[in-house]
Amino acid sequence: MDAAPFTSSSSTFKTASISSSSTSLICLSKNLSRNHLPSKFKSRRNLSVRASNDDSVVTLLDYGAGNVRSVRNAIRHLGFQIKDVQTPKDILNARRLIFPGVGAFAPAMDVLNNTGMGEALCTYIQDDRPFLGICLGLQLLFESSEENGPVGGLGLIPGVVGRFDSSKGFRVPHIGWNALQITKDSEILDDIGNRHVYFVHSYRAMPSKENKDWISSTCNYGDEFIASVRKGKVHAVQFHPEKSGGKQFITHAFLYLQHVDCEHDYISAPLYVGLSVLRRFLLPKSSLTEVIACLDVRTNDEGDLVVTKGDQYDVREHAEKNEVRNLGKPVELAGQYYKDGADEVSFLNITGFRDFPLGDLPMLQVLRSASENVFVPLTVGGGIRDFTDSNDRYYSSLEVASEYFRSGADKISIGSDAVHAAEEYLKTKVKTGKSSIEQISRVYGNQAVVVSIDPRRIYLNDPSDVPFKSIRLTKQGKENLLVRPFTNLKSVIEYIFTGCSWFSQLCQVQMEKNMPGINARADGGLLVINGGREGRPIGAYELAKAVEELGAGEILLNCIDCDGQGKGFDVDLIKMICDAVSIPVIASSGAGAVEHFTDVFSKTNASAALAAGIFHRKEVPIRSVKEHLLKEGIEVRI
């Protein structure tokens, strides 16, 4: 099925359709000599090269997929103007060119092929002119990729871009902070050294004898992969400098490209070299753990967009006015958390399911404004689904997600729609390609798709009481459940007070009637959707497995029972899901002290831990969490 055309808010070129099976051009051989340009390029047109004389202009090749806004904001922050590529001639005339590729390999090559940009890009690089590729902007330089392929690349660098090997116990995508191993003088990496930078990708290029002359740094995630390349004035990095607290890195990159001496004093993080070496020796599968600040955003009764926080998803004050709990303004808090050291900021639009997503202009503006000053990854969730507006105009979930990406999001989080997709997939075992997970991951890559899971416990006499995977609790007793209205309350209380220790983690639920397939004795909480208003008969374990198969790249794992309680993460649930999937899992719900973060990272394979209320109320600063983790031997970015 053809996807929606790529369009850029600042570029005019489009493709009519995207097909992963199309033949991609190979525009450079392994030798950079002009004499080795393929003959089909020589015959198409006479390409002329004329560099701009404006030293303050950076030419940006934005082909219209993914979040390029953060790169734009970083460039502008440094005092540079941006000229967007609209024709191949703009590439040839560029004084310095940045290609922040985001998304999947095949659609990107289709855009380059169909617009003539690929040929111009090859000519530009062949002439050894200042170039910086980011993420996919590095991968496209190689001969081909296995992503939706094989698909031919630009052919500049020998090698095939392949998927990470998850069979070795590493979670794919590789999402998070990792250290670089510098292999040669790279110049633009001089202020990075072996400090941690931010990666988010499922595919990577491997070092070989044929491409060793290109490699300027590597990184280890299961295997050693290429983190950056350099030859002459041509640079490309697999990580995201604009998300790596990125201003310092991009500053040096730009000054290098402009041939300006770098005399600025940069803020650099402590290396903690000994701790890093010991941790990687003792736990070779570990990567840098992350602390994520979450902002639940909704309109209050006055119509203002505010950050709120629920107690088991109840966001209203238990007072006479029963007002929506107001903990601050979204953009201001996001900026503060970035300064405080958050590794990622997540916006969850908790009323997005009720409204027309593309008409949610305040939330889109929050993203645009936040991305101007927040240089770590931004995730947004709420209302990402297919829908039809009041004029009977149909919008795909891909179109909705694309607008979020263009507004500054790096990842999108899907909740209710993912549950429906998983239920259908588990029933039919058929991937239709039409679900929001499949649509978005096919175009933007699975690293851009997060699935939010919201389970509630059900206590059981025996695990056979439900057709879902159950586990034995490490902590037994009634204190593990805050009783909510159930259809069979007497039975549930009996199970609790008899000290039953089996429970099934079922998705987002507040049951008001029995659901098919659930034993009557186990009525109670199931997985909930639509902001907790509707229960679904599917287990968290089964849901996690299904969404990974459909193409999700990360799981945000909440727990309704622990939400807002401040008594710690649900370690039993988190461990079960982490052990079930190979993609990264973000632990959420229940953090109330720095020790809770140590607990979840030491007892589970969670890649990140998320908190909201304790940060909003200033009960526990982000820096205190990170300092405690370091003290306990858990590696984090400071």
XYZ file of C-alpha atoms in Angstrom:
638
model
C 0.000 0.000 0.000
C 1.352 3.382 -0.943
C 1.916 5.778 1.923
C 0.953 9.414 1.958
C 3.280 11.696 0.020
C 6.150 13.206 1.903
C 5.765 16.921 2.276
C 7.958 19.378 4.074
C 6.779 22.513 5.777
C 9.710 24.331 4.261
C 10.405 22.450 1.050
C 8.361 22.173 -2.095
C 9.446 18.843 -3.512
C 7.278 15.722 -3.088
C 7.027 12.145 -4.220
C 3.844 10.776 -5.644
C 4.127 7.562 -3.689
C 6.473 5.549 -1.543
C 7.293 1.961 -2.306
C 9.904 -0.091 -0.527
C 10.270 -2.264 -3.590
C 11.352 0.463 -5.949
C 14.837 0.382 -7.378
C 17.113 2.879 -5.673
C 19.951 4.518 -7.504
C 23.596 3.841 -6.850
C 25.226 7.165 -7.481
C 28.849 6.727 -6.490
C 31.298 3.912 -6.700
C 33.750 3.185 -3.920
C 36.174 5.567 -5.578
C 35.335 9.239 -5.200
C 36.870 10.241 -8.490
C 34.490 12.071 -10.839
C 35.594 9.624 -13.528
C 33.812 6.899 -11.610
C 30.391 8.519 -11.656
C 27.915 6.105 -13.263
C 27.402 6.829 -16.936
C 23.627 7.219 -16.542
C 24.269 10.307 -14.440
C 26.638 11.872 -16.963
C 24.068 11.667 -19.695
C 21.148 13.205 -17.834
C 22.287 16.794 -17.548
C 25.353 18.961 -17.275
C 25.670 19.683 -13.577
C 27.352 22.930 -12.585
C 28.582 23.781 -9.111
C 28.552 27.304 -7.703
C 29.068 27.883 -4.004
C 27.212 30.595 -2.133
C 29.300 33.386 -0.666
C 27.078 33.846 2.410
C 29.041 32.474 5.381
C 26.016 32.669 7.689
C 23.829 30.324 5.607
C 23.517 26.593 6.141
C 21.758 24.600 3.423
C 19.432 21.969 4.865
C 18.280 18.920 2.918
C 14.919 18.195 4.551
C 13.088 15.554 2.528
C 9.969 15.874 4.670
C 10.006 12.869 7.043
C 10.539 12.967 10.783
C 11.591 15.648 13.217
C 13.997 18.076 11.590
C 12.704 20.960 13.678
C 15.235 20.302 16.452
C 18.101 20.539 13.983
C 16.642 23.773 12.631
C 16.344 25.200 16.124
C 19.920 24.263 16.974
C 21.221 25.881 13.786
C 19.294 29.076 14.441
C 20.378 29.087 18.072
C 23.953 29.272 16.855
C 23.233 32.333 14.751
C 23.054 30.702 11.319
C 20.397 31.173 8.691
C 18.830 28.221 6.909
C 18.309 27.745 3.210
C 16.083 24.788 2.428
C 16.791 22.587 -0.557
C 13.977 22.861 -3.083
C 15.782 21.815 -6.253
C 18.915 19.790 -7.024
C 20.599 23.069 -7.939
C 20.272 24.219 -4.316
C 22.475 21.305 -3.281
C 25.087 22.097 -5.895
C 25.166 25.761 -4.873
C 25.444 25.078 -1.123
C 28.435 26.351 0.806
C 27.818 23.808 3.550
C 25.141 21.111 3.509
C 23.441 19.257 6.369
C 21.311 16.173 5.708
C 19.391 15.174 8.888
C 17.834 11.999 7.550
C 14.986 10.603 9.643
C 12.800 7.598 8.845
C 13.206 4.445 6.804
C 15.850 3.784 4.150
C 13.663 2.888 1.147
C 11.277 5.887 1.284
C 14.233 8.240 1.691
C 15.948 6.808 -1.381
C 12.675 7.091 -3.292
C 12.562 10.805 -2.496
C 16.178 11.308 -3.587
C 15.573 9.354 -6.775
C 12.288 10.928 -7.758
C 13.424 14.504 -7.182
C 16.903 14.292 -8.700
C 18.394 15.107 -5.301
C 20.427 11.901 -5.196
C 22.504 12.771 -8.252
C 23.155 16.293 -7.009
C 24.097 15.004 -3.573
C 26.594 12.573 -5.065
C 28.170 15.331 -7.148
C 28.414 17.599 -4.113
C 30.076 14.929 -1.955
C 32.318 13.742 -4.773
C 33.759 17.254 -4.922
C 34.737 16.945 -1.229
C 32.604 19.844 -0.078
C 31.465 20.442 3.543
C 28.766 17.888 4.364
C 27.249 16.655 7.626
C 24.849 13.687 7.545
C 22.862 12.722 10.631
C 21.411 9.255 11.405
C 19.794 8.107 8.143
C 21.944 10.777 6.511
C 24.879 8.498 7.331
C 23.227 5.211 6.365
C 22.213 6.415 2.905
C 25.877 6.933 2.042
C 26.421 3.154 2.045
C 25.904 0.741 -0.839
C 22.631 -0.756 0.355
C 20.366 -1.523 3.297
C 18.487 -4.604 4.464
C 15.636 -2.433 5.779
C 12.575 -3.329 3.685
C 15.047 -4.573 1.165
C 17.655 -5.051 0.007
C 17.499 -1.439 -1.176
C 20.316 0.316 -2.998
C 21.882 3.359 -1.360
C 24.086 6.160 -2.638
C 27.066 3.812 -2.857
C 29.637 6.238 -1.515
C 30.866 4.036 1.338
C 31.376 0.270 0.967
C 29.090 -1.837 3.104
C 25.530 -2.928 3.804
C 23.371 -1.384 6.521
C 21.886 -4.275 8.522
C 19.623 -4.704 11.506
C 21.014 -5.132 15.021
C 21.146 -8.756 16.149
C 18.603 -9.045 18.958
C 19.375 -12.747 19.465
C 22.327 -11.771 21.652
C 20.048 -10.266 24.265
C 20.227 -6.648 23.151
C 17.027 -4.694 22.725
C 16.293 -3.341 19.280
C 15.959 -0.454 18.460
C 19.104 0.898 20.091
C 17.532 3.846 21.914
C 19.455 5.888 24.437
C 22.830 7.297 25.373
C 26.055 5.534 24.551
C 29.754 6.297 24.403
C 31.905 6.744 21.314
C 35.284 5.179 20.612
C 37.224 7.659 18.514
C 39.320 5.894 15.895
C 40.891 8.862 14.137
C 40.998 12.627 14.126
C 37.482 13.712 13.329
C 37.684 17.419 14.232
C 33.932 17.803 14.730
C 34.070 15.263 17.582
C 36.850 17.013 19.462
C 34.489 18.232 22.189
C 32.727 14.888 22.490
C 35.571 12.436 22.939
C 34.172 9.270 24.523
C 31.319 11.080 26.239
C 27.790 9.843 25.789
C 25.628 10.820 22.848
C 22.044 9.943 21.922
C 21.228 7.116 19.512
C 17.872 5.926 18.173
C 18.085 3.363 15.351
C 17.385 -0.269 14.485
C 19.879 -0.576 11.620
C 23.626 0.067 11.562
C 26.672 -0.206 9.352
C 29.526 -2.456 10.427
C 33.260 -1.744 10.159
C 35.141 -3.640 7.482
C 38.472 -3.558 5.650
C 36.747 -1.889 2.749
C 35.343 1.053 4.740
C 37.951 1.434 7.498
C 39.388 4.570 5.875
C 36.057 6.289 6.403
C 35.461 5.442 10.065
C 36.109 8.202 12.607
C 34.348 6.594 15.596
C 32.552 3.419 16.577
C 30.116 2.425 19.281
C 29.349 -0.910 20.899
C 25.843 -2.299 21.219
C 26.130 -6.054 21.013
C 28.590 -5.612 18.185
C 30.857 -2.761 17.205
C 29.124 -0.519 14.675
C 30.038 2.664 12.842
C 29.082 5.750 14.862
C 30.602 8.351 12.560
C 32.578 8.677 9.314
C 34.860 11.278 7.863
C 36.788 11.710 4.656
C 38.052 15.161 3.854
C 35.233 17.615 4.445
C 32.556 14.934 4.365
C 31.195 13.942 7.792
C 28.271 11.842 8.949
C 27.161 10.582 12.351
C 24.773 7.798 13.359
C 23.782 9.519 16.607
C 21.734 12.680 17.012
C 23.922 15.634 17.989
C 20.886 17.884 18.261
C 19.469 15.550 20.918
C 22.721 14.933 22.780
C 22.482 18.123 24.797
C 23.456 18.892 21.264
C 24.382 22.579 21.110
C 28.037 22.040 22.010
C 28.561 19.366 19.356
C 26.782 21.165 16.559
C 28.641 24.357 17.402
C 31.969 22.684 16.766
C 30.675 20.952 13.644
C 29.495 24.217 12.149
C 32.654 26.085 13.065
C 34.680 23.361 11.431
C 32.579 23.450 8.287
C 33.024 27.208 8.230
C 36.787 26.940 8.943
C 36.529 29.102 12.042
C 38.811 28.575 15.037
C 36.864 27.263 18.034
C 37.687 29.281 21.139
C 34.421 28.865 23.053
C 34.300 27.314 26.505
C 31.919 24.405 26.434
C 30.070 22.808 29.299
C 31.164 19.204 29.417
C 29.948 16.371 31.600
C 32.246 14.387 33.943
C 33.530 11.275 32.240
C 33.216 8.822 35.141
C 35.648 6.701 33.145
C 36.431 4.168 35.848
C 32.758 3.576 36.602
C 31.974 3.222 32.905
C 34.782 0.723 32.299
C 33.836 -1.386 35.320
C 30.158 -1.406 34.467
C 30.734 -2.355 30.858
C 33.140 -5.105 31.927
C 30.754 -6.533 34.517
C 27.557 -5.961 32.490
C 28.573 -5.986 28.832
C 24.938 -5.912 27.700
C 24.179 -2.724 29.561
C 23.780 0.658 27.989
C 23.290 4.013 29.594
C 20.088 4.161 31.607
C 17.791 7.121 31.118
C 15.673 9.310 33.357
C 12.621 10.669 31.542
C 10.398 13.543 32.641
C 6.739 13.032 31.707
C 4.232 15.851 31.322
C 0.549 14.895 31.238
C -1.033 17.767 29.326
C -4.713 18.687 29.108
C -6.988 21.706 29.122
C -8.309 22.824 32.486
C -11.831 24.084 33.112
C -10.815 27.563 31.923
C -9.561 26.201 28.602
C -5.835 26.658 29.329
C -3.351 23.937 28.455
C -1.711 22.814 31.721
C 0.494 20.057 33.071
C -1.435 17.851 35.462
C -0.879 14.577 37.307
C -3.357 11.873 38.174
C -3.834 9.601 41.149
C -4.605 6.305 39.424
C -5.521 8.446 36.390
C -7.809 10.813 38.343
C -6.468 14.317 37.580
C -9.013 16.340 39.551
C -8.481 17.791 43.007
C -10.640 16.172 45.667
C -11.967 19.508 46.869
C -15.151 21.524 46.605
C -14.402 22.913 43.138
C -13.085 19.574 41.840
C -10.711 21.404 39.491
C -8.137 19.871 37.189
C -4.835 19.656 39.075
C -2.557 22.397 37.648
C 1.171 21.819 38.090
C 2.539 24.295 35.581
C 2.885 25.305 31.951
C 4.090 22.621 29.503
C 6.764 24.580 27.647
C 8.257 26.114 30.795
C 8.438 22.787 32.616
C 9.939 21.007 29.594
C 12.649 23.663 29.374
C 13.393 23.371 33.069
C 13.646 19.582 32.944
C 16.066 19.832 30.027
C 18.257 22.162 32.099
C 17.943 19.818 35.077
C 19.374 16.936 33.031
C 16.382 14.931 31.801
C 17.442 12.495 29.071
C 14.083 12.785 27.354
C 10.852 14.735 27.749
C 7.511 13.068 27.095
C 4.262 14.949 26.466
C 1.113 12.880 26.912
C -1.956 14.708 25.647
C -4.441 12.943 27.911
C -7.497 14.458 26.255
C -6.253 13.939 22.710
C -8.579 10.981 22.151
C -11.632 13.237 22.475
C -10.673 15.834 19.918
C -9.740 16.246 16.293
C -5.962 15.523 16.553
C -4.875 17.711 13.644
C -7.035 20.519 15.013
C -5.252 20.415 18.357
C -3.295 23.566 17.605
C -2.298 24.355 21.222
C -0.560 20.978 21.585
C 1.222 21.371 18.270
C 2.396 24.799 19.371
C 3.666 23.333 22.643
C 5.863 20.989 20.604
C 7.115 23.772 18.347
C 7.943 26.045 21.263
C 9.528 23.334 23.388
C 11.775 22.151 20.557
C 13.304 25.632 20.290
C 15.080 25.244 23.634
C 14.949 21.545 24.508
C 17.750 19.575 22.859
C 16.934 16.085 24.060
C 14.351 13.755 22.466
C 10.696 14.799 22.630
C 7.947 12.180 22.643
C 4.265 12.984 22.244
C 1.205 10.798 22.646
C -2.553 11.165 22.543
C -5.080 10.754 19.746
C -2.770 9.219 17.155
C -5.123 7.132 15.057
C -7.064 7.056 11.800
C -10.123 9.289 11.889
C -12.670 11.101 9.765
C -13.491 14.748 10.475
C -16.872 16.458 10.478
C -16.562 17.075 6.729
C -16.074 13.359 6.039
C -12.408 13.900 5.231
C -10.384 10.803 6.135
C -6.992 11.169 7.819
C -4.626 8.261 8.341
C -2.659 7.827 11.551
C 0.438 8.400 9.421
C -0.800 11.883 8.526
C -1.514 12.642 12.184
C 1.919 11.422 13.262
C 3.617 13.341 10.449
C 2.175 16.596 11.756
C 3.525 15.836 15.229
C 6.948 15.056 13.752
C 6.988 18.261 11.749
C 6.079 20.174 14.895
C 9.102 18.896 16.801
C 8.392 15.367 18.067
C 11.090 12.720 17.738
C 8.847 9.825 18.744
C 5.114 9.320 18.964
C 3.331 7.234 21.589
C 0.285 5.148 20.635
C -2.130 3.821 23.242
C -5.710 2.848 22.443
C -5.138 2.309 18.738
C -2.269 -0.072 19.483
C -4.546 -2.197 21.674
C -7.139 -2.532 18.911
C -4.407 -3.409 16.403
C -2.915 -6.024 18.725
C -6.313 -7.618 19.371
C -6.931 -7.955 15.660
C -3.444 -9.317 15.022
C -3.713 -11.904 17.828
C -7.056 -13.022 16.403
C -6.026 -13.280 12.735
C -2.222 -13.595 12.900
C -2.180 -11.339 9.822
C -0.265 -8.091 9.471
C -2.445 -5.919 7.275
C -0.045 -2.982 7.090
C -2.952 -0.682 7.918
C -2.534 -0.307 11.681
C -1.056 2.917 13.041
C 1.993 1.006 14.281
C 2.684 -0.489 10.872
C 1.981 2.691 8.894
C 4.208 4.925 10.982
C 7.077 2.475 11.532
C 7.186 1.676 7.809
C 7.859 5.320 6.932
C 9.670 6.684 9.981
C 11.259 3.511 11.341
C 10.197 1.504 14.389
C 12.445 3.584 16.655
C 9.926 6.423 16.182
C 6.969 4.386 17.511
C 6.329 3.956 21.246
C 3.375 1.929 22.502
C 1.908 2.919 25.864
C 0.529 0.009 27.914
C -1.734 0.677 30.919
C -2.418 -2.480 32.962
C -4.237 -3.059 36.248
C -3.871 -6.096 38.479
C -6.324 -8.904 38.964
C -5.707 -11.264 41.879
C -6.278 -14.948 41.179
C -6.547 -18.201 43.102
C -4.799 -19.928 40.243
C -3.117 -18.705 37.032
C -5.423 -20.933 34.991
C -8.335 -18.659 35.936
C -7.529 -16.390 32.974
C -6.254 -17.096 29.441
C -3.340 -14.720 29.914
C 0.164 -15.044 31.293
C 0.231 -14.632 35.087
C 3.129 -14.291 37.494
C 3.652 -14.775 41.197
C 4.033 -11.586 43.195
C 7.238 -11.000 45.124
C 5.207 -8.987 47.660
C 1.970 -10.573 48.847
C -0.990 -9.092 50.637
C -3.931 -6.790 50.218
C -1.789 -3.677 50.324
C -0.842 -4.420 46.736
C -4.295 -3.437 45.503
C -6.272 -0.242 45.980
C -9.789 -1.562 45.522
C -11.828 0.103 42.800
C -15.423 -0.718 41.815
C -15.529 -4.245 40.432
C -18.444 -6.280 39.121
C -17.622 -9.140 41.467
C -16.173 -7.265 44.421
C -16.823 -9.992 46.988
C -14.782 -12.572 45.106
C -11.902 -10.176 44.517
C -11.710 -9.203 48.191
C -11.748 -12.856 49.136
C -8.784 -13.510 46.900
C -6.897 -10.587 48.412
C -7.501 -11.463 52.011
C -6.689 -15.123 51.544
C -3.234 -13.980 50.549
C -3.377 -15.103 46.935
C -0.130 -14.291 45.213
C -0.951 -14.892 41.565
C -2.098 -12.047 39.413
C -2.529 -11.363 35.744
C -1.439 -8.000 34.375
C -4.316 -7.055 32.115
C -4.442 -3.959 29.995
C -6.119 -0.665 30.913
C -9.205 -1.496 32.835
C -11.981 -0.444 35.006
C -14.580 -3.141 34.443
C -18.274 -2.412 34.548
C -19.417 -5.701 33.050
C -18.035 -9.155 32.400
C -15.951 -9.508 29.262
C -15.916 -12.562 26.998
C -13.139 -15.024 27.743
C -12.547 -13.911 31.336
C -13.353 -16.296 34.177
C -16.090 -14.802 36.374
C -13.934 -15.249 39.461
C -11.285 -12.990 37.938
C -13.496 -10.033 37.070
C -11.882 -6.706 37.889
C -9.138 -4.887 36.113
C -8.235 -5.347 32.502
C -6.205 -3.281 30.108
C -7.776 0.147 29.671
C -7.994 2.441 26.675
C -9.439 5.876 25.933
C -7.839 7.425 29.007
C -9.006 4.665 31.347
C -12.660 4.799 30.320
C -12.833 1.449 28.554
C -11.489 -1.965 29.462
C -10.178 -4.551 26.996
C -9.699 -8.306 27.595
C -6.034 -8.604 26.695
C -3.000 -9.227 28.868
C -0.063 -6.854 29.116
C 2.308 -9.690 28.216
C 0.294 -10.641 25.141
C -0.081 -7.006 24.114
C 3.641 -6.316 24.419
C 4.545 -9.317 22.284
C 1.988 -8.374 19.636
C 2.965 -4.719 19.256
C 6.635 -5.662 18.951
C 5.744 -7.960 16.048
C 3.668 -5.203 14.452
C 6.655 -2.833 14.462
C 6.748 -0.908 17.737
C 10.245 0.173 18.718
C 9.713 0.905 22.399
C 7.194 0.222 25.176
C 6.088 2.746 27.788
C 4.876 0.487 30.592
C 2.528 2.115 33.094
C 0.723 0.543 36.065
C -2.641 1.941 37.141
C -2.341 0.425 40.630
C 0.969 2.192 41.279
C 0.152 5.471 39.552
C 0.482 8.435 41.908
C 1.161 6.253 44.957
C 4.871 7.055 45.327
C 5.656 3.573 46.669
C 7.881 2.416 43.853
C 7.630 0.892 40.384
C 5.819 -2.392 39.799
C 8.987 -4.442 39.487
C 7.138 -7.732 38.913
C 5.244 -6.334 35.939
C 8.264 -4.547 34.488
C 10.474 -7.616 34.737
C 7.835 -9.753 33.029
C 7.511 -7.385 30.064
C 11.265 -6.737 29.770
C 11.867 -10.478 29.628
C 9.114 -10.922 27.029
C 10.339 -8.480 24.383
C 13.617 -7.481 22.778
C 12.745 -3.792 22.319
C 13.469 -1.178 25.017
C 11.007 -0.840 27.892
C 10.408 2.399 29.817
C 9.314 1.823 33.423
C 6.575 4.186 34.560
C 4.198 4.770 37.506
C 4.994 4.782 41.208
C 8.302 6.647 41.624
C 8.447 8.489 44.932
C 12.125 8.437 45.936
C 15.559 8.125 44.354
C 15.827 4.570 45.678
C 12.906 3.507 43.509
C 14.974 4.214 40.385
C 17.852 2.102 41.672
C 15.392 -0.660 42.492
C 13.877 -0.841 39.011
C 17.219 -0.662 37.177
C 18.909 -3.258 39.397
C 16.022 -5.770 39.363
C 14.834 -5.468 35.755
C 16.215 -4.839 32.283
C 14.307 -1.567 31.899
C 16.111 0.817 29.553
C 14.674 3.946 31.128
C 12.533 5.077 34.042
C 9.909 7.791 33.800
C 8.485 10.017 36.517
C 6.128 12.958 36.618
C 4.614 14.087 39.919
C 7.790 13.972 41.996
C 9.486 16.241 39.446
C 6.508 18.593 39.029
C 6.098 19.031 42.801
C 9.876 19.394 43.226
C 9.913 16.557 45.745
C 12.860 14.839 44.031
C 15.078 16.749 41.550
C 16.217 14.965 38.400
C 19.840 15.608 39.291
C 19.375 13.906 42.675
C 18.061 10.815 40.907
C 21.071 10.685 38.608
C 23.588 11.315 41.365
C 22.065 8.503 43.391
C 22.182 6.126 40.418
C 25.840 6.929 39.822
C 26.604 6.367 43.497
C 24.970 2.955 43.211
C 27.075 2.054 40.166
C 24.391 2.589 37.523
C 25.717 4.568 34.583
C 23.792 7.672 33.578
C 24.430 10.877 31.677
C 25.159 13.888 33.898
